[in-house]
Coordinates of C-alpha atoms and ligand atoms in Angstrom, one line a residue:
X1 CA 9.6 9.4 -11.8
X2 CA 12.6 11.0 -10.2
X3 CA 12.4 13.7 -7.5
X4 CA 15.0 16.2 -6.5
X5 CA 17.6 15.1 -4.1
X6 CA 16.0 17.3 -1.4
X7 CA 12.8 15.5 -1.7
X8 CA 14.4 12.1 -1.9
X9 CA 16.2 12.6 1.3
X10 CA 13.1 13.6 3.2
X11 CA 11.0 11.3 5.2
X12 CA 7.4 11.6 4.2
X13 CA 5.6 9.0 6.1
X14 CA 3.5 11.2 8.3
X15 CA 2.7 14.8 9.0
X16 CA -0.4 16.5 10.3
X17 CA -2.6 19.3 9.1
X18 CA -0.9 21.8 11.4
X19 CA 1.8 23.6 9.3
X20 CA 4.4 23.4 12.0
X21 CA 4.4 19.6 11.4
X22 CA 4.5 19.7 7.7
X23 CA 8.0 19.1 6.3
X24 CA 8.7 22.2 4.3
X25 CA 11.5 21.1 2.0
X26 CA 11.2 21.8 -1.8
X27 CA 7.8 23.4 -1.1
X28 CA 6.1 24.4 -4.3
X29 CA 5.7 28.2 -4.7
X30 CA 2.6 28.2 -6.9
X31 CA -0.1 25.9 -8.0
X32 CA 2.4 23.6 -9.6
X33 CA 5.0 21.6 -7.7
X34 CA 8.7 21.7 -7.1
X35 CA 11.0 21.6 -10.1
X36 CA 12.3 18.2 -11.0
X37 CA 15.4 17.4 -13.0
X38 CA 15.1 14.5 -15.4
X39 CA 17.8 12.9 -17.4
X40 CA 16.9 12.0 -20.9
X41 CA 19.7 10.2 -22.6
X42 CA 22.2 12.7 -21.3
X43 CA 20.2 15.8 -22.1
X44 CA 18.7 17.3 -18.9
X45 CA 15.1 18.3 -19.2
X46 CA 13.2 20.2 -16.6
X47 CA 9.5 19.4 -15.9
X48 CA 7.3 20.8 -13.2
X49 CA 5.0 18.2 -11.7
X50 CA 1.5 19.1 -10.7
X51 CA 0.5 18.9 -7.1
X52 CA -2.7 17.1 -6.0
X53 CA -4.3 16.9 -2.7
X54 CA -6.5 13.8 -2.0
X55 CA -8.9 14.2 0.9
X56 CA -9.8 10.8 2.3
X57 CA -6.6 9.3 0.8
X58 CA -6.6 6.1 2.9
X59 CA -9.9 4.8 1.6
X60 CA -10.3 2.4 -1.3
X61 CA -10.8 5.1 -3.9
X62 CA -8.3 7.5 -2.4
X63 CA -5.6 4.9 -2.6
X64 CA -6.3 4.0 -6.3
X65 CA -6.4 7.7 -7.1
X66 CA -3.0 8.1 -5.5
X67 CA -1.6 5.3 -7.6
X68 CA -3.0 6.9 -10.7
X69 CA -1.7 10.4 -9.9
X70 CA 1.7 9.2 -8.9
X71 CA 2.0 7.2 -12.2
X72 CA 1.2 10.4 -14.0
X73 CA 4.1 12.2 -12.3
X74 CA 2.1 14.2 -9.8
X75 CA 3.3 15.1 -6.3
X76 CA 0.5 13.8 -4.2
X77 CA -0.5 15.0 -0.7
X78 CA -3.1 13.0 1.1
X79 CA -5.3 13.8 4.1
X80 CA -6.7 11.1 6.4
X81 CA -8.8 11.3 9.4
X82 CA -7.5 8.0 10.8
X83 CA -4.5 7.4 12.9
X84 CA -2.1 4.8 11.7
X85 CA 1.0 3.1 13.0
X86 CA 3.7 2.7 10.3
X87 CA 1.5 3.6 7.4
X88 CA -2.1 2.8 6.3
X89 CA -2.4 -0.7 4.6
X90 CA -3.9 0.6 1.4
X91 CA -0.9 2.9 0.9
X92 CA 1.8 0.5 2.0
X93 CA 3.0 0.0 -1.5
X94 CA 3.4 3.7 -1.9
X95 CA 5.0 4.5 1.4
X96 CA 7.3 1.5 2.0
X97 CA 11.0 2.0 1.7
X98 CA 11.2 0.2 -1.6
X99 CA 8.5 2.3 -3.3
X100 CA 9.7 4.4 -6.3
X101 CA 7.0 6.9 -5.3
X102 CA 7.9 7.3 -1.7
X103 CA 9.3 10.7 -2.0
X104 CA 6.4 12.0 -4.2
X105 CA 3.8 11.3 -1.6
X106 CA 3.0 13.1 1.7
X107 CA 0.5 11.9 4.2
X108 CA -1.3 14.4 6.5
X109 CA -3.6 13.7 9.3
X110 CA -6.6 15.8 10.1
X111 CA -10.3 16.5 9.6
X112 CA -12.0 18.4 6.8
X113 CA -14.3 19.9 9.4
X114 CA -11.4 21.9 10.9
X115 CA -11.6 24.9 8.6
X116 CA -8.6 26.8 9.9
X117 CA -6.4 23.7 9.6
X118 CA -7.7 23.0 6.1
X119 CA -6.8 26.5 5.0
X120 CA -3.3 26.1 6.4
X121 CA -3.0 22.8 4.7
X122 CA -4.0 24.2 1.3
X123 CA -1.6 27.1 1.8
X124 CA 1.3 24.8 2.4
X125 CA 0.5 22.1 -0.1
X126 CA -0.5 24.6 -2.9
X127 CA -2.4 22.0 -4.9
X128 CA -3.7 22.6 -8.3
X129 CA -6.2 19.8 -8.0
X130 CA -8.1 18.7 -4.9
X131 CA -10.1 15.5 -4.8
X132 CA -12.7 15.3 -2.0
X133 CA -13.3 11.7 -1.1
X134 CA -13.4 12.3 2.7
X135 CA -16.6 11.3 4.4
X136 CA -18.4 8.6 6.2
X137 CA -19.3 6.3 3.3
X138 CA -21.7 3.6 4.7
X139 CA -25.3 4.2 3.8
X140 CA -26.4 1.6 6.4
X141 CA -24.4 3.4 9.2
X142 CA -26.0 6.7 8.2
X143 CA -29.3 5.6 9.5
X144 CA -27.7 5.0 12.9
X145 CA -25.5 8.1 12.8
X146 CA -27.4 10.7 10.7
X147 CA -25.9 13.8 12.2
X148 CA -22.2 12.9 12.0
X149 CA -22.9 11.6 8.5
X150 CA -24.5 14.9 7.4
X151 CA -21.5 16.7 9.0
X152 CA -18.7 14.8 7.3
X153 CA -20.6 14.3 3.9
X154 CA -22.6 17.5 3.7
X155 CA -20.8 20.2 5.7
X156 CA -17.4 18.9 4.8
X157 CA -17.7 20.0 1.2
X158 CA -18.6 23.6 2.3
X159 CA -15.4 23.7 4.3
X160 CA -13.4 22.5 1.4
X161 CA -14.9 25.0 -1.0
X162 CA -14.6 27.9 1.4
X163 CA -11.0 27.0 2.0
X164 CA -10.4 27.0 -1.7
X165 CA -12.0 30.4 -2.0
X166 CA -9.8 31.6 0.8
X167 CA -6.5 30.3 -0.5
X168 CA -6.7 30.1 -4.3
X169 CA -9.8 30.2 -6.4
X170 CA -7.9 28.6 -9.3
X171 CA -7.7 25.2 -7.5
X172 CA -9.8 22.6 -9.3
X173 CA -12.1 20.5 -7.1
X174 CA -13.4 17.1 -7.7
X175 CA -16.3 16.1 -5.3
X176 CA -17.3 12.5 -4.9
X177 CA -21.0 12.5 -5.4
X178 CA -23.1 9.4 -5.3
X179 CA -25.7 7.4 -7.2
X180 CA -27.5 7.3 -3.8
X181 CA -28.8 10.8 -4.6
X182 CA -31.2 9.3 -7.1
X183 CA -32.7 7.1 -4.4
X184 CA -36.3 6.3 -5.1
X185 CA -36.2 7.5 -8.7
X186 CA -38.2 5.6 -11.3
X187 CA -35.8 6.6 -14.1
X188 CA -33.5 3.8 -15.3
X189 CA -30.8 4.3 -16.2
X190 CA -30.1 7.6 -14.4
X191 CA -28.4 10.5 -16.2
X192 CA -26.8 13.7 -15.1
X193 CA -30.2 15.3 -15.6
X194 CA -32.3 12.8 -13.6
X195 CA -34.0 14.5 -10.7
X196 CA -32.7 13.4 -7.3
X197 CA -34.9 11.6 -4.8
X198 CA -32.7 10.6 -1.8
X199 CA -33.9 8.1 0.7
X200 CA -31.2 7.9 3.4
X201 CA -29.4 10.4 5.6
X202 CA -26.3 9.6 3.6
X203 CA -28.1 10.3 0.3
X204 CA -29.5 13.6 1.7
X205 CA -26.0 14.7 2.8
X206 CA -24.5 13.7 -0.6
X207 CA -27.2 15.7 -2.4
X208 CA -26.5 18.7 -0.2
X209 CA -22.8 18.4 -1.2
X210 CA -23.7 17.9 -4.8
X211 CA -25.9 21.0 -4.9
X212 CA -23.2 23.0 -3.0
X213 CA -20.7 22.2 -5.8
X214 CA -23.1 23.4 -8.5
X215 CA -24.0 26.5 -6.5
X216 CA -20.4 27.6 -5.8
X217 CA -19.5 26.9 -9.4
X218 CA -22.3 29.1 -10.7
X219 CA -22.0 31.8 -8.1
X220 CA -18.2 32.2 -8.0
X221 CA -17.0 30.6 -11.2
X222 CA -15.0 27.9 -9.4
X223 CA -13.8 24.9 -11.3
X224 CA -15.7 22.5 -9.0
X225 CA -17.3 19.3 -10.3
X226 CA -19.1 16.3 -9.0
X227 CA -18.6 12.7 -10.3
X228 CA -21.9 10.9 -9.6
X229 CA -20.2 7.6 -8.6
X230 CA -22.0 4.3 -8.7
X231 CA -20.8 1.4 -6.5
X232 CA -17.1 0.9 -7.1
X233 CA -15.4 -2.1 -5.6
X234 CA -12.1 -3.8 -5.6
X235 CA -9.8 -6.1 -3.5
X236 CA -9.2 -3.0 -1.3
X237 CA -12.9 -2.6 -0.5
X238 CA -13.8 -2.4 3.2
X239 CA -15.2 -5.5 4.9
X240 CA -18.5 -3.8 5.7
X241 CA -19.6 -3.4 2.1
X242 CA -21.6 -6.2 0.5
X243 CA -19.2 -7.3 -2.2
X244 CA -16.2 -7.7 0.1
X245 CA -18.5 -9.4 2.7
X246 CA -19.8 -11.9 0.1
X247 CA -16.4 -12.6 -1.5
X248 CA -14.7 -13.1 1.9
X249 CA -17.4 -15.4 3.0
X250 CA -17.3 -17.5 -0.2
X251 CA -13.5 -17.9 0.2
X252 CA -13.7 -18.8 3.9
X253 CA -16.6 -21.2 3.3
X254 CA -14.6 -22.9 0.6
X255 CA -11.7 -23.4 3.0
X256 CA -14.0 -24.6 5.8
X257 CA -13.3 -21.5 8.0
X258 CA -17.0 -20.4 8.0
X259 CA -20.3 -22.2 7.6
X260 CA -22.6 -19.5 6.2
X261 CA -23.1 -15.8 5.5
X262 CA -26.0 -13.7 6.7
X263 CA -27.1 -10.9 4.3
X264 CA -29.9 -8.3 4.1
X265 CA -31.8 -7.4 0.9
X266 CA -30.9 -9.9 -1.8
X267 CA -33.3 -8.2 -4.3
X268 CA -31.4 -4.9 -4.3
X269 CA -29.8 -4.2 -7.7
X270 CA -26.6 -2.3 -8.0
X271 CA -24.4 -1.0 -10.8
X272 CA -21.0 -2.3 -9.6
X273 CA -17.8 -1.1 -11.3
X274 CA -14.1 -1.2 -10.4
X275 CA -12.7 1.6 -8.3
X276 CA -9.5 1.6 -10.4
X277 CA -11.6 2.5 -13.5
X278 CA -13.5 5.2 -11.7
X279 CA -10.5 7.1 -10.6
X280 CA -9.4 7.5 -14.2
X281 CA -12.7 9.3 -14.9
X282 CA -12.3 11.4 -11.8
X283 CA -8.9 12.6 -13.0
X284 CA -10.2 13.2 -16.6
X285 CA -12.9 15.4 -15.2
X286 CA -10.3 17.8 -13.8
X287 CA -8.5 18.0 -17.2
X288 CA -11.3 19.7 -19.1
X289 CA -11.3 23.5 -19.8
X290 CA -14.9 23.9 -18.5
X291 CA -16.2 22.3 -15.3
X292 CA -18.9 19.6 -15.9
X293 CA -20.6 17.0 -13.7
X294 CA -20.6 13.4 -14.9
X295 CA -22.3 10.0 -14.1
X296 CA -19.5 7.4 -13.5
X297 CA -21.1 4.0 -13.9
X298 CA -20.9 0.8 -15.9
X299 CA -24.5 0.8 -17.1
X300 CA -25.0 -2.8 -16.0
X301 CA -26.9 -3.8 -12.9
X302 CA -27.2 -7.0 -10.9
X303 CA -29.0 -8.1 -7.8
X304 CA -27.1 -8.9 -4.6
X305 CA -28.4 -12.5 -5.1
X306 CA -26.6 -12.6 -8.5
X307 CA -23.4 -11.3 -7.0
X308 CA -23.6 -14.1 -4.4
X309 CA -24.1 -16.7 -7.2
X310 CA -21.1 -15.3 -9.2
X311 CA -18.8 -15.0 -6.2
X312 CA -19.5 -18.6 -5.0
X313 CA -19.1 -19.8 -8.5
X314 CA -15.7 -18.2 -8.7
X315 CA -14.6 -20.3 -5.7
X316 CA -16.1 -23.5 -7.2
X317 CA -19.4 -23.6 -5.3
X318 CA -22.8 -23.7 -7.0
X319 CA -25.5 -22.0 -5.0
X320 CA -29.2 -22.6 -5.3
X321 CA -31.7 -20.2 -3.7
X322 CA -34.9 -21.5 -2.1
X323 CA -37.8 -19.7 -0.4
X324 CA -38.3 -16.0 -0.3
X325 CA -38.2 -12.9 1.9
X326 CA -36.6 -13.4 5.3
X327 CA -36.9 -17.2 4.8
X328 CA -34.7 -17.2 1.7
X329 CA -31.7 -19.4 1.9
X330 CA -28.8 -20.3 -0.4
X331 CA -27.9 -24.0 -0.6
X332 CA -24.5 -25.5 -1.6
X333 CA -25.8 -27.7 -4.5
X334 CA -23.0 -30.2 -4.0
X335 CA -23.5 -30.7 -0.3
X336 CA -27.0 -29.5 0.5
X337 CA -25.6 -27.2 3.2
X338 CA -27.2 -23.8 3.9
X339 CA -24.5 -21.3 3.1
X340 CA -26.5 -18.1 2.7
X341 CA -29.2 -16.9 5.0
X342 CA -31.2 -13.6 5.3
X343 CA -30.9 -11.7 8.5
X344 CA -33.3 -8.7 8.8
X345 CA -30.7 -6.8 10.9
X346 CA -29.0 -6.0 7.6
X347 CA -32.1 -4.5 6.1
X348 CA -32.2 -0.7 5.8
X349 CA -35.3 1.4 6.7
X350 CA -35.3 2.5 3.0
X351 CA -33.0 2.2 0.0
X352 CA -32.8 2.5 -3.8
X353 CA -34.2 -0.7 -5.3
X354 CA -32.0 -0.4 -8.3
X355 CA -29.1 1.8 -9.4
X356 CA -27.9 1.9 -12.9
X357 CA -26.1 4.8 -14.5
X358 CA -25.7 6.0 -18.1
X359 CA -22.2 7.2 -18.6
X360 CA -22.7 8.3 -22.2
X361 CA -21.6 11.9 -21.4
X362 CA -18.3 10.7 -19.9
X363 CA -17.7 8.5 -23.0
X364 CA -18.4 11.4 -25.3
X365 CA -16.6 14.2 -23.5
X366 CA -13.9 12.3 -21.7
X367 CA -13.5 9.2 -23.8
X368 CA -13.9 7.3 -20.6
X369 CA -15.5 3.9 -20.3
X370 CA -14.9 1.2 -17.7
X371 CA -12.4 -1.6 -18.6
X372 CA -12.9 -4.1 -15.9
X373 CA -16.2 -6.1 -15.9
X374 CA -17.9 -7.7 -13.0
X375 CA -16.4 -11.2 -13.6
X376 CA -12.9 -9.7 -13.6
X377 CA -13.7 -7.7 -10.5
X378 CA -14.9 -10.8 -8.6
X379 CA -11.9 -12.8 -9.8
X380 CA -9.5 -10.1 -8.5
X381 CA -11.4 -9.9 -5.2
X382 CA -11.3 -13.7 -4.7
X383 CA -7.6 -13.9 -5.6
X384 CA -6.8 -11.1 -3.1
X385 CA -8.9 -12.7 -0.4
X386 CA -7.1 -16.1 -0.9
X387 CA -3.8 -14.3 -0.7
X388 CA -4.8 -12.5 2.6
X389 CA -5.9 -15.9 4.1
X390 CA -2.5 -17.3 3.4
X391 CA -0.3 -14.3 4.3
X392 CA -2.4 -12.8 7.1
X393 CA -4.6 -9.8 7.0
X394 CA -2.5 -7.7 4.7
X395 CA -3.2 -5.9 1.5
X396 CA -2.2 -7.8 -1.6
X397 CA 1.0 -6.8 -3.4
X398 CA 0.1 -3.9 -5.8
X399 CA 1.5 -2.9 -9.1
X400 CA 0.5 0.6 -10.0
X401 CA -1.1 0.6 -13.4
X402 CA 0.9 2.4 -16.1
X403 CA 4.1 2.6 -14.0
X404 CA 7.3 0.6 -14.2
X405 CA 7.3 0.4 -10.4
Ligands
LIG1 O1 -22.2 -2.5 -0.4 P1 -23.3 -1.7 0.1 O2 -23.2 -1.4 1.6 O3 -23.2 -0.3 -0.7 P2 -24.2 0.9 -0.9 O4 -25.1 1.0 0.2 O5 -24.9 0.6 -2.3 O6 -23.3 2.2 -1.0 C1 -22.0 2.2 -1.6 O7 -22.2 2.7 -2.9 C2 -22.7 4.0 -3.0 C3 -22.7 4.4 -4.5 O8 -21.4 4.6 -5.0 C4 -21.8 5.0 -2.2 F1 -22.3 6.2 -2.3 C5 -21.7 4.5 -0.8 O9 -20.7 5.3 -0.1 C6 -21.2 3.1 -0.8 O10 -19.8 3.0 -1.3 O11 -24.7 -2.2 -0.2 C7 -25.0 -2.6 -1.5 C8 -26.4 -3.3 -1.5 C9 -27.4 -2.5 -0.7 O12 -28.6 -2.5 -1.5 C10 -27.6 -3.3 0.6 O13 -28.9 -3.2 1.1 O14 -26.3 -4.6 -0.8 C11 -27.4 -4.7 0.1 N1 -27.0 -5.6 1.1 C12 -27.6 -6.9 1.3 N2 -27.0 -7.5 2.4 C13 -26.0 -5.5 2.0 C14 -26.0 -6.6 2.8 N3 -25.1 -4.5 2.2 C15 -24.2 -4.6 3.2 N4 -23.3 -3.6 3.4 N5 -24.2 -5.7 4.1 C16 -25.1 -6.8 3.9 O15 -25.1 -7.8 4.6

């Protein structure tokens, strides 16, 4: 991808939601982006890249989505709540000086709960697609911080939708909904039509956001859709989620840097996919003519205990589980050492026993299906963790799928 010289010469490492701070060069004048000149064997062709805005861009999923959109020729603006020094780790490969995408990406800092600032941001960025991934994402934390969770997860989407209605009703919105909305359901696998039954503050807030998208779509004819996302993991997953916690512990125990890992509910079953697969589905959802909600899942479910077994196996350690309940332990079969223990502090007051989604609709209407299986996911996470151990706590080198960069 090649940008105009104006954009190439600009520095796009940081800006804020306040328009006075937004660099205003080559600003697109409509829903589409600035004009870009491309050389094609001597014949100049002109294309007009689309402009996307990713809310929550510095999270795991936001960073993969950014990679995907950039590889498709989009100009990508991202909003993050966090402060950063040079640039956020998960976007280092996009924002560093050697990145071919540096001039096509703009990072803004702000909060989706600031309505006026959100409106100003939308007015300046003029996106044709907005992806709302911005919210507190820990189910466990939502029990300790229910009100702030409901605000960021539930009210945040009202702000985003109202800002779209204020600025340009033609903007397409993707909302990250969650399998957590199905909570205590007894329906397996869950489909788009499965009745919700949330059982955490996080899940209640996600359901509120989910219903808000449907309501605004039906009331105002907006192109607003929810992807009901099942657990999606990767080497970029935050350390507080169970997959990263287990993989990191397995690698550290292998290298003698840690003795054991304490976990909560080992019986819980989750449908774990790869975030890089899921962002493809999210993008496809905004390319349809008519807005539709979709389940985004692998259709396969495993217990936390199984994930532990697979992750330790991937680093060459065979684990054998003994006892049950809070007395359950995982033994290193080769040494007899206890390497997994249960600590009730990681239990939640309530949670879905099993999540498993049926993505048939996504397969039929979007031709989407996941490409990375659980074994490949774990292998990638282990490799990245080993790399971080050797090179310090830095994100692993990233190659954007589908790009020459
Ligand atoms: O990795 P988790 O914390 O993810 P959880 O709660 O399923 O939520 C994730 O997926 C949802 C669906 O996409 C998202 F909406 C949400 O934002 C988030 O991305 O926990 C997975 C399972 C749970 O059943 C939990 O009880 O692992 C169990 N678990 C057992 N021990 C643990 C632990 N979870 C964590 N985080 N830490 C433990 O020590």
